[in-house]
Amino acid sequence: MTRVNFWNEFRLEKSLPGVRNVYPEGLHAPVVAHLRAQGFEVGAASLDEPEHGLSEAVLANTDVLLWWGHAAHGEVQDVIVDRVQQRVLAGMGLIVLHSGHFSKIFRRLMGTTCDLKWREIGEKERLWVVAPGHPITAGIDNYFEIPHEEMYGEFFDIPQPDETVFVSWFAGGEVFRSGVCYNRGKGRVFYFRPGHETLPTYYQPEVLRVIANAVVWAAPRPSATYRFGHFPQPIEKIG
Amino acid sequence: MTRVNFWNEFRLEKSLPGVRNVYPEGLHAPVVAHLRAQGFEVGAASLDEPEHGLSEAVLANTDVLLWWGHAAHGEVQDVIVDRVQQRVLAGMGLIVLHSGHFSKIFRRLMGTTCDLKWREIGEKERLWVVAPGHPITAGIDNYFEIPHEEMYGEFFDIPQPDETVFVSWFAGGEVFRSGVCYNRGKGRVFYFRPGHETLPTYYQPEVLRVIANAVVWAAPRPSATYRFGHFPQPIEKIG
Amino acid sequence: MTRVNFWNEFRLEKSLPGVRNVYPEGLHAPVVAHLRAQGFEVGAASLDEPEHGLSEAVLANTDVLLWWGHAAHGEVQDVIVDRVQQRVLAGMGLIVLHSGHFSKIFRRLMGTTCDLKWREIGEKERLWVVAPGHPITAGIDNYFEIPHEEMYGEFFDIPQPDETVFVSWFAGGEVFRSGVCYNRGKGRVFYFRPGHETLPTYYQPEVLRVIANAVVWAAPRPSATYRFGHFPQPIEKIG
Amino acid sequence: MTRVNFWNEFRLEKSLPGVRNVYPEGLHAPVVAHLRAQGFEVGAASLDEPEHGLSEAVLANTDVLLWWGHAAHGEVQDVIVDRVQQRVLAGMGLIVLHSGHFSKIFRRLMGTTCDLKWREIGEKERLWVVAPGHPITAGIDNYFEIPHEEMYGEFFDIPQPDETVFVSWFAGGEVFRSGVCYNRGKGRVFYFRPGHETLPTYYQPEVLRVIANAVVWAAPRPSATYRFGHFPQPIEKIG
């Protein structure tokens, strides 16, 4: 059974009534509940726990890590970022949500600024499927809408994705590559744009479905072994 | 000097007053004039000429071929499509415009249906740059608008592009990968979406600029040689 | 249960003793046997059957099609190639083996010549994993060797792969991208290089394992729907 | 005129006679001389200079930076790595050579370990062109050989390249993706494998030619502008 862990910064729910009202138990809560209902084993971790809740032991038992952060990216310790990066490269799946685009771990794995345009007026977002054969799109009917969301607009400073799955249309006039896949080492990374903290996005069935699909896609699977380092003997006789 | 050839189906300008009024000398005319003003050597060819104007001699003297067709894709002879394909694979650039997405040559080079959604109500299109380091975007300021265009919407059934340069926002609610690059053999292919025949799109400066940039990008350049076929002698002694 | 069909040209086994001796029941036979032993439902089809054994009914019941051809690519009817292409774009997996690089269906889906260098002296091939997280590599230990194979060398005239999984080293001095993945429409395509008809390649466990892995990878899976064609009504009110 | 800067760690030439004998003026010297002869404006910088020779002013006047390091990656200050990364994302070209695969700047831009296999017995390397239309291959005849080189073997832990240009064959039995291109932000990055410090690789004409081609390819060129940050006003009127 795939073991999922949702890392939520979990600060804004405590400091801002406008967030707490929407997500009284944390914005991870509806996602965790949905994934459990789908049969996944799901834990949660957050910034203010020791080691941000991401001890070696926790990560060793995590197949897919979800990441939501916004106000305190800078407080995430580099040693934990190193640890998560190593686990991803060794095969753990990583799903980065919304404002996690600016997290240390996402910028670390991308190598770019991950910067973008944004606007917070609760406009309509429509996510179009541009890779309808991709398993992350299972059950989606060519597009789905989120009635009110924060806008993220291009240029989104990321490496060219290995696969682009969703492109968003915003009522205010922008577009955004809102679902993008990367292979990094043996791990799979999915960035999924929706999820502003004052809006009920993580209760919406299509959003939950995409996240659950992404968990399945990102989970480690049997694959090849590899070698690094010094191999002084040639395989072939030279000469 | 880069030698350009604009292949225009050139039927609708003759049969439909609504097209002829906008493009009295053919919809290729403003593009040809602009490219000439930029210093390119530019010819034109069309469907009803012998060999559709694309004899071996013409193609041998073409560095970059532009292609616009719509109503008569089926009348293009397969032998000419073969010829153009071979020239592209040998290094000629190809720029496919608008309804050329359904041309034999584009579908041949893509291997897919190249199908899409469409709507013809003259809505606003806004083309966003999603690869701001790409030379095809030179001189463009993060986006540009076309006040009235035909809509093309996703899913656009093309292979994942080698580079996606523009993504369009449409007032009616759709998005579209409207500028996409491919390498095929030694040739470069650029598909550029705008250009409905009843609208003055090909007079718009940004559109002309992108096409001129694409000609520069797609032009053949010095590169490696390669070998195909039977090489019975190994390079290395075996055994 | 994934339904597999192995299309084998199946001529050389009849005309050449050197082939028949190695594969008395056809070179598809050991692959078919292995896949059945793995629990797949597996059929076989060949060139000299009516419709080359690929009727609409057969294809409608095929999840993944394997393709081996060499001496008679030109005899495959275009109508059957059209049919297979449409099925792939609609989601059927396709695994093209060895000399199938020159088959009509592979060239159709690639849009390029698919040409290469070759040499037939039975030299050693070593296939290196360059994407160790890819499920097609499951169970492979960083590389595997085929003691005697035909050589295929670069340049291999294919579009840049969506993922390159194996790169081959040949004793005679060449390299080759010998396992490459493509998405085309909703379908997945895997080209796998090994399999010369006079050599016992298709009895080798690693080769069989890769093919079985590729069947799992290429099988259709739930994904999004899409729309093509005329949608005269905008989704959003314009004005 | 393109302004090039070769950053060489420049320690081994001083500490190891075996290196100094081959490159008495530093291993950058023959590359610098060749690029100057080609008409580029070329400077050099090294680890033990203040700010490693990469002040803001120097980088502001650098179009393409070459990078060779091996024994002292850890001594490169993070503030300088940050600075180089920002310049690359803003459009400066970067060419990373040989053991620079483990430099902080390359790992920063890739997001992966950039680890690999290696062996130092001076075996033959043959670099095959797998993208013969790429301008970095200009003047190369399908492959070239380096008589004696250090071996680097797969798995090379890098993101899937935006374009793979060279694949190496090694006499000892390995293969390696030895020339790979990336777009990062507005900048272009080329990793080129050859260049062991005790071998005269950087005197070889084909190696010099590839590096000169890469400088041309990586140089910044006119392209689009972009916006980041808060844009509170929608472009379109909403509602």
Short mmCIF file of C-alpha atoms in Angstrom, two decimals, chain A residues 55-150:
data_model
loop_
_atom_site.label_atom_id
_atom_site.label_comp_id
_atom_site.label_asym_id
_atom_site.label_seq_id
_atom_site.Cartn_x
_atom_site.Cartn_y
_atom_site.Cartn_z
CA SER A 55 12.88 12.62 10.41
CA GLU A 56 14.92 10.03 8.57
CA ALA A 57 12.54 7.40 9.94
CA VAL A 58 9.45 9.20 8.65
CA LEU A 59 10.92 9.72 5.18
CA ALA A 60 12.13 6.11 5.02
CA ASN A 61 8.50 5.12 5.37
CA THR A 62 7.12 7.61 2.87
CA ASP A 63 6.43 6.64 -0.73
CA VAL A 64 4.95 9.96 -1.81
CA LEU A 65 5.37 13.30 -0.06
CA LEU A 66 2.97 16.20 -0.61
CA TRP A 67 4.24 19.71 0.09
CA TRP A 68 2.32 22.89 0.82
CA GLY A 69 4.10 25.99 2.16
CA HIS A 70 3.73 29.70 1.73
CA ALA A 71 4.69 32.13 4.48
CA ALA A 72 7.73 30.44 5.99
CA HIS A 73 9.76 28.80 3.23
CA GLY A 74 12.87 30.35 4.73
CA GLU A 75 12.36 28.59 8.04
CA VAL A 76 12.68 25.13 6.55
CA GLN A 77 16.15 23.94 7.57
CA ASP A 78 18.57 23.16 4.78
CA VAL A 79 19.43 19.82 6.34
CA ILE A 80 15.82 18.74 5.95
CA VAL A 81 15.73 19.99 2.37
CA ASP A 82 18.87 17.96 1.67
CA ARG A 83 17.22 14.91 3.16
CA VAL A 84 14.04 15.25 1.14
CA GLN A 85 16.01 15.85 -2.05
CA GLN A 86 18.06 12.71 -1.47
CA ARG A 87 14.93 10.69 -0.88
CA VAL A 88 13.34 12.00 -4.09
CA LEU A 89 16.46 11.17 -6.11
CA ALA A 90 16.37 7.69 -4.56
CA GLY A 91 12.80 7.18 -5.73
CA MET A 92 10.27 8.85 -3.42
CA GLY A 93 7.49 10.70 -5.21
CA LEU A 94 6.98 14.42 -4.50
CA ILE A 95 3.85 16.44 -5.17
CA VAL A 96 4.34 20.17 -4.74
CA LEU A 97 1.16 22.19 -4.33
CA HIS A 98 0.37 25.82 -5.15
CA SER A 99 2.62 28.28 -3.27
CA GLY A 100 5.05 25.41 -2.75
CA HIS A 101 6.48 26.61 -6.09
CA PHE A 102 8.70 28.85 -3.94
CA SER A 103 9.66 26.15 -1.43
CA LYS A 104 13.33 25.36 -0.99
CA ILE A 105 12.79 21.76 -2.03
CA PHE A 106 11.07 22.63 -5.31
CA ARG A 107 13.61 25.30 -6.24
CA ARG A 108 16.37 22.87 -5.30
CA LEU A 109 15.03 20.19 -7.61
CA MET A 110 14.32 22.60 -10.47
CA GLY A 111 17.49 24.71 -10.38
CA THR A 112 15.56 27.83 -11.39
CA THR A 113 13.83 30.69 -9.54
CA CYS A 114 10.36 29.12 -9.94
CA ASP A 115 9.06 32.69 -9.98
CA LEU A 116 5.77 33.72 -11.61
CA LYS A 117 3.07 36.43 -11.76
CA TRP A 118 0.22 36.38 -9.27
CA ARG A 119 -3.05 38.12 -8.39
CA GLU A 120 -5.44 37.42 -5.59
CA ILE A 121 -8.95 38.44 -6.56
CA GLY A 122 -10.62 35.04 -6.52
CA GLU A 123 -11.16 34.81 -10.24
CA LYS A 124 -12.23 31.73 -12.19
CA GLU A 125 -9.60 29.17 -13.23
CA ARG A 126 -10.21 26.55 -15.89
CA LEU A 127 -7.67 23.74 -16.11
CA TRP A 128 -7.38 22.19 -19.58
CA VAL A 129 -5.95 18.74 -20.14
CA VAL A 130 -3.14 18.91 -22.70
CA ALA A 131 -1.95 15.30 -22.22
CA PRO A 132 -5.14 13.23 -22.22
CA GLY A 133 -3.28 9.93 -22.14
CA HIS A 134 -1.55 10.78 -18.86
CA PRO A 135 -2.72 8.77 -15.84
CA ILE A 136 -2.85 11.92 -13.71
CA THR A 137 -5.86 12.97 -15.81
CA ALA A 138 -7.93 9.85 -15.13
CA GLY A 139 -11.57 10.76 -14.73
CA ILE A 140 -11.22 14.34 -15.94
CA ASP A 141 -13.43 15.44 -18.81
CA ASN A 142 -11.20 17.63 -21.05
CA TYR A 143 -11.21 20.45 -18.46
CA PHE A 144 -12.47 21.38 -15.04
CA GLU A 145 -13.13 24.72 -13.40
CA ILE A 146 -12.33 26.15 -10.00
CA PRO A 147 -14.83 28.94 -9.40
CA HIS A 148 -12.51 31.15 -7.36
CA GLU A 149 -8.75 30.92 -7.17
CA GLU A 150 -5.64 32.99 -6.87
#
